[in-house]
Coordinates of C-alpha atoms and ligand atoms in Angstrom, one line a residue:
M1 CA 108.8 114.5 99.3
Q2 CA 105.5 112.6 98.4
W3 CA 106.0 109.1 97.1
E4 CA 103.8 107.0 95.0
V5 CA 103.9 103.2 95.4
V6 CA 103.8 101.0 92.2
I7 CA 103.0 97.3 92.5
G8 CA 102.5 94.5 89.9
L9 CA 101.8 91.0 91.0
E10 CA 102.8 87.6 89.5
V11 CA 100.6 84.9 91.0
H12 CA 101.3 81.2 90.6
A13 CA 98.1 79.2 90.8
Q14 CA 98.5 75.4 90.9
L15 CA 95.9 74.0 88.5
L16 CA 93.6 71.3 89.8
T17 CA 94.4 68.3 87.6
R18 CA 94.9 64.7 88.6
S19 CA 98.2 64.3 86.7
K20 CA 101.1 66.6 85.9
I21 CA 101.2 69.0 83.1
F22 CA 103.5 66.9 80.9
S23 CA 103.4 63.4 82.5
G24 CA 101.0 60.9 84.0
A25 CA 102.5 61.2 87.5
S26 CA 100.0 62.1 90.3
T27 CA 99.8 65.7 91.6
R28 CA 98.4 64.7 95.0
F29 CA 99.9 66.8 97.9
G30 CA 101.6 65.3 100.9
A31 CA 102.9 62.0 99.6
E32 CA 106.3 60.5 100.7
P33 CA 109.1 62.5 99.0
N34 CA 110.0 61.4 95.5
T35 CA 107.2 58.8 95.1
Q36 CA 105.3 60.9 92.5
A37 CA 108.0 61.9 90.0
C38 CA 108.4 60.0 86.8
P39 CA 111.1 60.0 84.2
V40 CA 109.4 62.8 82.2
D41 CA 109.4 65.0 85.3
L42 CA 113.1 64.3 85.7
G43 CA 113.8 65.0 82.0
L44 CA 115.6 61.7 81.6
P45 CA 117.0 61.1 78.1
G46 CA 114.5 59.6 75.7
T47 CA 111.4 60.9 77.5
L48 CA 108.9 63.3 75.8
P49 CA 106.4 65.7 77.4
V50 CA 102.7 65.3 76.5
L51 CA 100.5 68.3 77.3
N52 CA 97.7 67.8 79.9
R53 CA 94.4 68.7 78.2
Q54 CA 92.7 69.6 81.5
A55 CA 95.4 72.2 82.3
V56 CA 94.7 73.9 79.0
E57 CA 90.9 73.9 79.7
H58 CA 91.6 75.5 83.1
A59 CA 93.6 78.2 81.4
I60 CA 90.8 78.8 78.9
R61 CA 88.3 79.0 81.7
F62 CA 90.4 81.6 83.4
G63 CA 90.8 83.6 80.3
L64 CA 87.1 83.7 79.6
A65 CA 86.3 84.6 83.2
I66 CA 88.5 87.8 83.0
G67 CA 87.4 88.7 79.6
A68 CA 90.8 88.1 78.1
Q69 CA 91.9 86.9 74.7
V70 CA 92.5 83.2 74.5
A71 CA 95.3 82.8 72.0
P72 CA 94.5 80.6 69.1
V73 CA 98.2 79.6 69.0
S74 CA 100.6 79.8 71.9
I75 CA 104.1 78.5 72.3
F76 CA 106.0 76.6 75.0
A77 CA 109.5 77.7 75.7
R78 CA 112.5 76.5 77.7
K79 CA 113.5 78.8 80.5
N80 CA 117.1 77.7 81.4
Y81 CA 118.5 78.1 84.9
F82 CA 120.4 76.0 87.3
Y83 CA 118.8 75.1 90.6
P84 CA 119.0 71.8 92.6
D85 CA 115.2 71.4 92.5
L86 CA 115.1 71.6 88.7
P87 CA 116.6 68.4 87.4
K88 CA 116.2 69.2 83.7
G89 CA 118.1 72.4 84.0
Y90 CA 115.2 74.2 82.4
Q91 CA 111.6 74.9 83.1
I92 CA 109.0 74.5 80.4
S93 CA 107.0 77.7 80.4
Q94 CA 105.5 80.1 77.9
Y95 CA 107.3 83.3 77.0
E96 CA 106.5 85.5 74.0
Q97 CA 103.2 83.8 73.1
P98 CA 101.2 83.0 76.2
V99 CA 97.9 81.3 76.2
V100 CA 95.9 84.2 77.8
L101 CA 96.3 87.8 76.9
G102 CA 94.8 90.9 78.7
G103 CA 91.7 90.8 80.8
T104 CA 90.5 92.7 83.8
L105 CA 89.6 92.0 87.4
D106 CA 87.4 94.2 89.6
I107 CA 88.7 94.6 93.2
A108 CA 87.2 96.0 96.3
V109 CA 89.7 97.9 98.4
P110 CA 88.6 98.2 102.0
A111 CA 88.0 101.9 103.1
E112 CA 90.5 103.3 105.5
K113 CA 87.6 104.5 107.7
A114 CA 85.7 101.7 109.2
G115 CA 82.1 101.6 108.1
D116 CA 82.7 103.4 104.8
P117 CA 82.0 101.3 101.7
P118 CA 85.1 99.8 99.9
R119 CA 86.6 101.5 96.9
I120 CA 86.2 99.7 93.6
R121 CA 88.9 99.5 91.0
T122 CA 89.3 97.6 87.7
I123 CA 92.8 96.2 87.4
N124 CA 94.3 95.2 84.0
L125 CA 96.0 91.9 83.6
T126 CA 99.0 91.5 81.3
R127 CA 98.8 87.8 80.6
A128 CA 98.5 84.3 82.0
H129 CA 100.7 81.4 80.9
L130 CA 101.0 77.7 81.5
E131 CA 104.2 76.3 83.0
E132 CA 105.5 73.5 85.2
D133 CA 106.3 73.8 88.9
A134 CA 109.8 72.9 90.2
G135 CA 110.6 70.5 93.0
K136 CA 111.3 71.5 96.6
S137 CA 114.5 71.7 98.5
L138 CA 114.1 70.4 102.1
H139 CA 116.6 71.8 104.6
E140 CA 115.2 70.2 107.8
D141 CA 116.0 66.8 109.2
F142 CA 119.1 66.0 107.2
A143 CA 121.8 66.5 109.7
G144 CA 123.2 69.6 107.9
M145 CA 122.5 68.4 104.4
S146 CA 119.6 69.4 102.1
G147 CA 117.3 67.0 100.4
I148 CA 115.3 67.3 97.2
D149 CA 111.7 66.3 96.9
L150 CA 110.6 66.1 93.2
N151 CA 106.9 65.3 93.8
R152 CA 106.0 68.8 92.9
A153 CA 108.1 68.9 89.8
G154 CA 105.8 69.1 86.8
T155 CA 102.7 70.2 88.7
P156 CA 100.7 72.5 86.3
L157 CA 100.8 76.2 87.1
L158 CA 99.0 79.2 85.7
E159 CA 101.2 82.2 86.1
I160 CA 98.9 85.3 86.2
V161 CA 100.6 88.6 85.7
S162 CA 99.1 92.0 86.5
E163 CA 100.0 95.4 85.0
P164 CA 101.9 97.6 87.4
E165 CA 98.6 99.4 88.4
L166 CA 98.3 98.6 92.1
R167 CA 99.1 101.6 94.3
S168 CA 99.3 100.3 97.8
A169 CA 99.7 97.2 99.9
A170 CA 95.9 97.3 100.5
E171 CA 95.2 97.3 96.8
A172 CA 97.7 94.5 96.2
V173 CA 95.9 92.4 98.9
A174 CA 92.5 93.2 97.5
Y175 CA 93.7 92.1 94.0
A176 CA 95.2 88.9 95.3
R177 CA 92.0 88.1 97.3
A178 CA 89.9 88.8 94.2
L179 CA 92.1 86.5 92.1
H180 CA 92.0 83.8 94.8
G181 CA 88.2 84.1 94.9
L182 CA 88.0 83.8 91.2
V183 CA 90.3 80.8 90.6
T184 CA 88.7 78.8 93.4
W185 CA 85.2 79.8 92.1
L186 CA 86.1 78.5 88.7
G187 CA 87.3 75.2 90.3
I188 CA 90.7 75.5 88.6
C189 CA 92.8 75.8 91.8
D190 CA 92.1 74.7 95.3
G191 CA 93.5 78.0 96.6
N192 CA 95.3 76.3 99.6
M193 CA 98.0 78.9 100.4
Q194 CA 99.6 76.9 103.2
E195 CA 100.3 74.1 100.7
G196 CA 101.6 76.5 98.2
S197 CA 98.7 76.1 95.7
F198 CA 98.5 79.9 95.4
R199 CA 101.7 81.9 95.7
V200 CA 102.3 85.5 95.1
D201 CA 105.4 87.4 93.8
A202 CA 105.2 91.1 94.5
N203 CA 107.1 93.6 92.3
V204 CA 107.4 96.8 94.2
S205 CA 108.8 100.2 93.4
V206 CA 108.3 103.8 94.4
R207 CA 108.5 107.1 92.5
P208 CA 108.1 110.8 93.4
L209 CA 104.4 111.6 93.1
G210 CA 103.8 113.0 89.7
Q211 CA 106.8 111.4 88.0
K212 CA 106.0 109.5 84.8
E213 CA 108.7 106.9 84.8
F214 CA 108.6 104.0 87.1
G215 CA 111.3 103.5 89.7
T216 CA 113.5 100.5 89.9
R217 CA 111.6 97.5 91.4
A218 CA 112.4 94.7 93.8
E219 CA 110.6 91.4 93.4
I220 CA 109.5 89.7 96.7
K221 CA 109.1 86.0 96.0
N222 CA 106.7 83.4 97.1
L223 CA 104.4 85.1 99.6
N224 CA 101.9 82.5 100.8
S225 CA 99.5 84.4 102.9
F226 CA 97.6 87.7 102.4
R227 CA 99.0 89.0 105.7
F228 CA 102.6 88.3 104.6
L229 CA 101.9 89.9 101.2
E230 CA 100.6 93.1 103.0
R231 CA 103.5 93.3 105.5
A232 CA 106.2 92.5 103.0
I233 CA 105.0 95.3 100.7
Q234 CA 104.7 97.7 103.6
F235 CA 108.2 96.9 104.7
E236 CA 109.6 97.1 101.2
V237 CA 108.0 100.5 100.5
R238 CA 109.5 101.9 103.7
R239 CA 112.9 100.4 102.9
Q240 CA 113.0 101.9 99.4
I241 CA 111.8 105.3 100.4
E242 CA 114.4 105.5 103.3
L243 CA 117.1 104.2 101.0
I244 CA 116.4 106.9 98.3
E245 CA 116.0 109.7 100.9
D246 CA 119.3 108.8 102.4
G247 CA 120.9 109.3 98.9
G248 CA 121.0 105.6 98.0
R249 CA 119.6 103.8 94.9
V250 CA 117.2 100.8 94.7
V251 CA 118.8 97.9 92.8
Q252 CA 116.7 95.5 90.8
E253 CA 116.8 92.3 92.8
T254 CA 114.9 89.4 94.1
R255 CA 114.1 89.5 97.8
L256 CA 112.6 87.2 100.4
Y257 CA 110.2 88.1 103.2
D258 CA 111.0 86.8 106.6
P259 CA 107.8 86.8 108.7
D260 CA 109.6 86.4 112.0
A261 CA 111.8 89.5 111.5
D262 CA 109.0 91.2 109.5
E263 CA 111.5 92.3 106.9
T264 CA 112.5 91.6 103.3
R265 CA 116.1 90.5 102.5
S266 CA 118.1 90.4 99.4
M267 CA 118.3 86.9 97.8
R268 CA 120.0 87.5 94.5
T269 CA 120.3 90.3 91.9
K270 CA 117.5 90.0 89.4
E271 CA 118.0 88.0 86.2
D272 CA 117.0 89.7 83.0
A273 CA 115.1 87.6 80.5
D274 CA 118.3 87.3 78.5
D275 CA 119.9 85.3 81.3
Y276 CA 117.3 82.6 80.9
R277 CA 118.2 81.9 77.2
Y278 CA 114.6 81.3 76.4
F279 CA 114.0 79.3 73.2
P280 CA 111.0 77.4 71.9
E281 CA 110.5 74.0 73.4
P282 CA 111.5 71.6 70.6
D283 CA 109.6 68.6 72.2
L284 CA 106.2 70.2 72.1
P285 CA 104.1 71.5 69.2
P286 CA 102.5 74.9 69.3
L287 CA 99.4 74.8 71.5
V288 CA 96.5 75.3 69.1
I289 CA 93.1 76.2 70.6
D290 CA 90.2 76.3 68.2
P291 CA 86.9 78.2 68.7
A292 CA 85.0 75.0 69.2
Q293 CA 87.1 74.1 72.2
I294 CA 86.6 77.6 73.7
E295 CA 82.9 77.3 73.2
A296 CA 82.9 73.9 74.9
V297 CA 84.7 75.4 77.9
R298 CA 82.3 78.3 78.0
N299 CA 79.3 76.1 78.0
D300 CA 80.7 74.2 80.9
M301 CA 81.4 77.3 83.1
P302 CA 79.6 78.0 86.4
E303 CA 77.8 81.3 86.6
L304 CA 80.6 83.8 86.9
P305 CA 81.0 86.2 89.8
S306 CA 80.6 89.1 87.4
T307 CA 77.3 87.8 86.1
K308 CA 76.0 87.3 89.7
R309 CA 77.2 90.7 90.6
A310 CA 75.2 92.3 87.7
R311 CA 72.1 90.3 88.8
Y312 CA 72.5 91.5 92.5
Q313 CA 72.7 95.1 91.3
D314 CA 69.9 95.0 88.7
E315 CA 67.4 92.7 90.4
L316 CA 68.0 93.4 94.0
G317 CA 69.2 97.0 93.8
L318 CA 72.4 96.4 95.7
P319 CA 75.2 98.9 95.5
Q320 CA 78.2 97.7 93.4
A321 CA 80.4 97.5 96.5
D322 CA 78.0 95.1 98.2
A323 CA 77.6 93.0 95.1
L324 CA 81.4 92.7 94.8
T325 CA 81.9 91.8 98.4
L326 CA 79.1 89.2 98.4
T327 CA 80.6 87.5 95.3
S328 CA 84.2 87.6 96.6
S329 CA 84.0 83.8 97.0
L330 CA 81.7 81.1 95.8
A331 CA 80.9 80.1 99.4
S332 CA 79.9 83.7 100.2
A333 CA 77.6 84.0 97.1
Q334 CA 76.1 80.6 97.9
F335 CA 75.4 81.7 101.5
F336 CA 73.8 84.9 100.3
E337 CA 71.6 83.1 97.8
A338 CA 70.5 80.4 100.3
A339 CA 69.5 83.2 102.8
L340 CA 67.8 85.1 100.0
A341 CA 65.7 82.0 99.1
A342 CA 64.3 82.0 102.6
L343 CA 63.1 85.6 102.5
P344 CA 59.5 86.2 101.6
D345 CA 60.3 89.5 99.9
A346 CA 63.9 89.1 98.6
A347 CA 64.1 92.4 96.7
A348 CA 62.9 94.4 99.6
Q349 CA 65.0 92.6 102.2
A350 CA 68.2 92.0 100.3
K351 CA 70.0 95.1 101.5
T352 CA 69.4 94.3 105.1
L353 CA 70.6 90.8 104.5
A354 CA 73.7 92.1 102.7
N355 CA 74.4 94.5 105.6
W356 CA 74.3 91.7 108.1
M357 CA 76.5 89.5 106.0
M358 CA 79.1 92.2 105.5
G359 CA 78.8 93.5 109.0
E360 CA 78.0 91.3 112.0
L361 CA 78.6 88.0 110.3
A362 CA 81.9 89.0 108.6
A363 CA 83.2 90.4 111.9
Q364 CA 82.2 87.3 113.8
L365 CA 83.8 84.9 111.2
N366 CA 86.9 87.0 111.3
R367 CA 87.1 86.9 115.2
D368 CA 86.7 83.1 115.2
G369 CA 88.9 82.6 112.1
L370 CA 86.2 80.7 110.3
D371 CA 85.2 80.4 106.7
I372 CA 81.7 81.4 105.8
A373 CA 80.9 77.7 105.0
D374 CA 81.5 77.0 108.7
S375 CA 79.3 79.8 109.9
K376 CA 77.6 79.0 113.2
V377 CA 74.5 80.9 112.1
S378 CA 73.2 79.2 109.0
A379 CA 71.9 81.2 105.9
P380 CA 68.2 80.4 106.6
Q381 CA 68.7 81.4 110.2
L382 CA 70.2 84.7 109.2
A383 CA 67.2 85.1 106.9
G384 CA 65.0 84.5 109.9
L385 CA 66.7 87.3 111.7
V386 CA 66.2 89.7 108.7
I387 CA 62.5 88.8 108.6
R388 CA 62.0 89.7 112.2
I389 CA 63.9 93.0 111.7
A390 CA 61.8 93.8 108.7
D391 CA 58.5 93.2 110.5
G392 CA 59.6 95.2 113.6
T393 CA 59.8 92.3 116.0
L394 CA 63.5 93.0 116.6
S395 CA 65.3 96.3 116.8
G396 CA 68.9 96.4 115.6
K397 CA 70.1 96.0 119.1
L398 CA 67.9 93.0 119.9
A399 CA 68.8 91.4 116.6
R400 CA 72.4 91.6 117.5
E401 CA 71.6 89.9 120.8
V402 CA 69.7 87.1 119.0
F403 CA 72.6 86.7 116.5
H404 CA 75.2 86.4 119.2
T405 CA 73.2 84.0 121.3
L406 CA 72.6 81.8 118.2
W407 CA 76.3 82.0 117.3
A408 CA 77.3 80.9 120.8
E409 CA 74.9 78.0 120.7
G410 CA 75.5 77.1 117.1
P411 CA 75.6 75.5 114.8
V412 CA 72.1 74.3 115.5
Q413 CA 69.8 72.5 113.1
G414 CA 66.8 74.3 111.6
G415 CA 65.8 77.2 109.5
P416 CA 64.3 80.7 110.2
E417 CA 62.0 79.2 112.9
V418 CA 65.0 78.8 115.1
V419 CA 65.2 82.6 115.4
D420 CA 61.5 82.8 116.5
A421 CA 62.0 80.1 119.1
L422 CA 64.9 82.0 120.5
I423 CA 63.0 85.3 120.6
D424 CA 60.1 83.6 122.5
R425 CA 62.4 81.7 124.8
Q426 CA 64.4 84.7 125.8
G427 CA 61.6 87.3 125.6
L428 CA 63.5 89.4 123.1
R429 CA 60.5 90.7 121.3
Q430 CA 60.7 94.5 120.7
I431 CA 58.0 96.5 122.5
S432 CA 56.1 98.6 120.0
G433 CA 52.8 100.5 119.8
D434 CA 51.5 103.6 121.6
D435 CA 49.3 101.5 124.0
V436 CA 52.4 99.7 125.5
L437 CA 55.0 102.4 125.1
G438 CA 52.7 105.2 126.3
P439 CA 52.5 104.1 129.9
I440 CA 56.3 103.5 130.1
I441 CA 57.0 106.9 128.7
D442 CA 54.5 108.6 131.1
Q443 CA 56.3 106.9 134.0
V444 CA 59.7 108.1 132.8
L445 CA 58.4 111.7 132.4
A446 CA 56.9 111.6 135.9
N447 CA 60.2 110.4 137.4
N448 CA 62.5 112.7 135.5
A449 CA 61.0 116.2 135.9
K450 CA 64.4 117.8 135.8
S451 CA 65.3 116.4 132.4
V452 CA 61.8 117.4 131.1
D453 CA 62.4 121.0 132.3
E454 CA 65.9 121.1 130.8
Y455 CA 64.5 119.8 127.4
R456 CA 61.8 122.4 127.4
A457 CA 64.5 125.1 128.2
G458 CA 66.2 124.0 125.0
K459 CA 68.7 121.4 126.1
E460 CA 68.7 118.8 123.4
K461 CA 70.8 116.5 125.4
A462 CA 68.1 116.1 127.9
F463 CA 66.0 114.4 125.3
N464 CA 68.6 111.7 124.8
A465 CA 68.6 111.2 128.6
L466 CA 64.9 110.6 128.5
V467 CA 65.1 108.1 125.6
G468 CA 67.8 106.3 127.6
Q469 CA 65.5 106.1 130.6
V470 CA 62.7 104.6 128.5
M471 CA 65.1 102.0 127.0
K472 CA 66.3 101.2 130.5
L473 CA 62.8 100.8 131.9
S474 CA 61.9 98.6 128.9
K475 CA 65.1 96.5 129.4
G476 CA 66.3 97.6 126.0
K477 CA 63.3 96.3 124.2
A478 CA 61.4 99.5 123.3
N479 CA 61.2 100.3 119.6
P480 CA 63.7 103.2 119.5
Q481 CA 62.1 104.9 116.6
Q482 CA 58.6 104.9 118.2
V483 CA 60.0 106.0 121.5
N484 CA 61.5 109.0 119.8
E485 CA 58.3 109.9 118.1
L486 CA 56.0 109.4 121.1
L487 CA 58.3 111.2 123.4
K488 CA 58.5 114.2 121.1
K489 CA 54.7 114.2 120.9
K490 CA 54.2 114.0 124.7
L491 CA 56.8 116.7 125.3
G492 CA 54.8 118.9 122.9
Ligands
ADP501 P1 109.7 89.7 84.7 O1 109.0 88.7 83.9 O2 111.2 89.9 84.4 O3 109.5 89.6 86.2 P2 107.8 91.7 83.7 O4 108.1 92.9 83.0 O5 107.1 90.6 83.0 O6 109.2 91.2 84.4 O7 107.0 92.2 85.0 C1 106.7 91.4 86.0 C2 105.7 92.1 87.0 O8 106.4 93.3 87.5 C3 104.4 92.5 86.4 O9 103.4 92.3 87.3 C4 104.6 94.0 86.2 O10 103.4 94.7 86.3 C5 105.5 94.4 87.4 N1 106.4 95.6 87.2 C6 107.1 95.9 86.1 N2 107.8 97.0 86.3 C7 107.5 97.4 87.6 C8 107.9 98.5 88.4 N3 108.8 99.4 88.0 N4 107.4 98.6 89.6 C9 106.5 97.7 90.1 N5 106.1 96.6 89.4 C10 106.6 96.5 88.1
MG502 MG1 108.9 87.7 87.2

């Protein structure tokens, strides 16, 4: 039986505000436990919540960035449940009338075959709503007891819900990455996954390929890295398929991923909305957003990734997949534009630059576990490399050598000229031109009569052997394209 995987993600993004969503307590991370929770966060009698304006503006910003509808009126609701880290006994959230409705996100799903361009999909979002975070239960260091830290209680969250349109773990990760790139780009979330600023719940189900109805889903809670997200889904998909094929039935439940065992485990059977006894929050008026406020937020927005993308495609002629990859984070787009600014002919050289960023640079950053902002080859230096590739000074092979030498020595001060200095110092200039290459080729032909005869007898492979000899004699510096042409000419 062929199975289709169905995934919808609920992402909790902590909004970057100085104070909490309904109180003046600080949202700073890492303070001593219970030093940043005030009576409002604890829901003590007589306190009243007051909505944080900044949190609302962040939600509007997000809504505009994904082309969603920003609701003119939205309603806060009480979601009732009992848990030790929830002192009020309810969470203030939004339910039937959220602040953001709809919207889309373009994602780039890496190709399964290395070197192929990523696949692009547009994913629909259901909604995004404002809510408060809960506190944290601490199970360490208490001699068998648990402690509660309420510093996080009341931290503003934007819960962002996707339609069940994702069809693989890879697509789910691509979506989560795109969303992470967007909220950090917009400056509404710091994106720090270790600190829990960006947490993902994955709803996963499977169905026989071709079946219309969705299967029963399990929800895997609180995944705080892209790797865990991917592995948790992969495990869960295998588990559900095996269960069904063995004659079992998936039950709707909440599960937790254990990275050490690399498996998901049942936590509790899933509550239905009814279990939460949602009702409108009596202490808060409806959230009214007028067009003027939306315009004010719009005017204050940074250039959006989608706008930059369109510009890269229209003005620089980059393929959509390249434009999407380069704008996957603000730091990446800034690096690209800084390098572009150092190129004499940006339009003609943009594609080479893009290839280097998505190829060699991305691979090296990945190997070293570095963010692009900490690249050991600076943007202007990468531009210097592209300039010397474009004017024929460097072959692809020599350029890689220059790049890796720079990387090993880096980060060094200076712009494109650093590349030239290195080329001179190490004699990495490509050897071009008939007058220099001619004698080298003549020598190779004289020394390899056997290969020459074989080639003339129709053995194509012999030609490559001769090219190899020329490259060897030139210490890898001969211009490969010219060697090919000249060799063909000389062999007649
Ligand atoms: P709840 O709020 O109870 O978790 P929702 O209907 O709001 O439930 O859906 C939450 C998430 O689950 C959404 O991202 C949605 O796309 C996803 N989802 C819903 N049904 C399925 C399913 N059968 N398989 C996978 N994901 C699903
Ligand atoms: Mg849910």
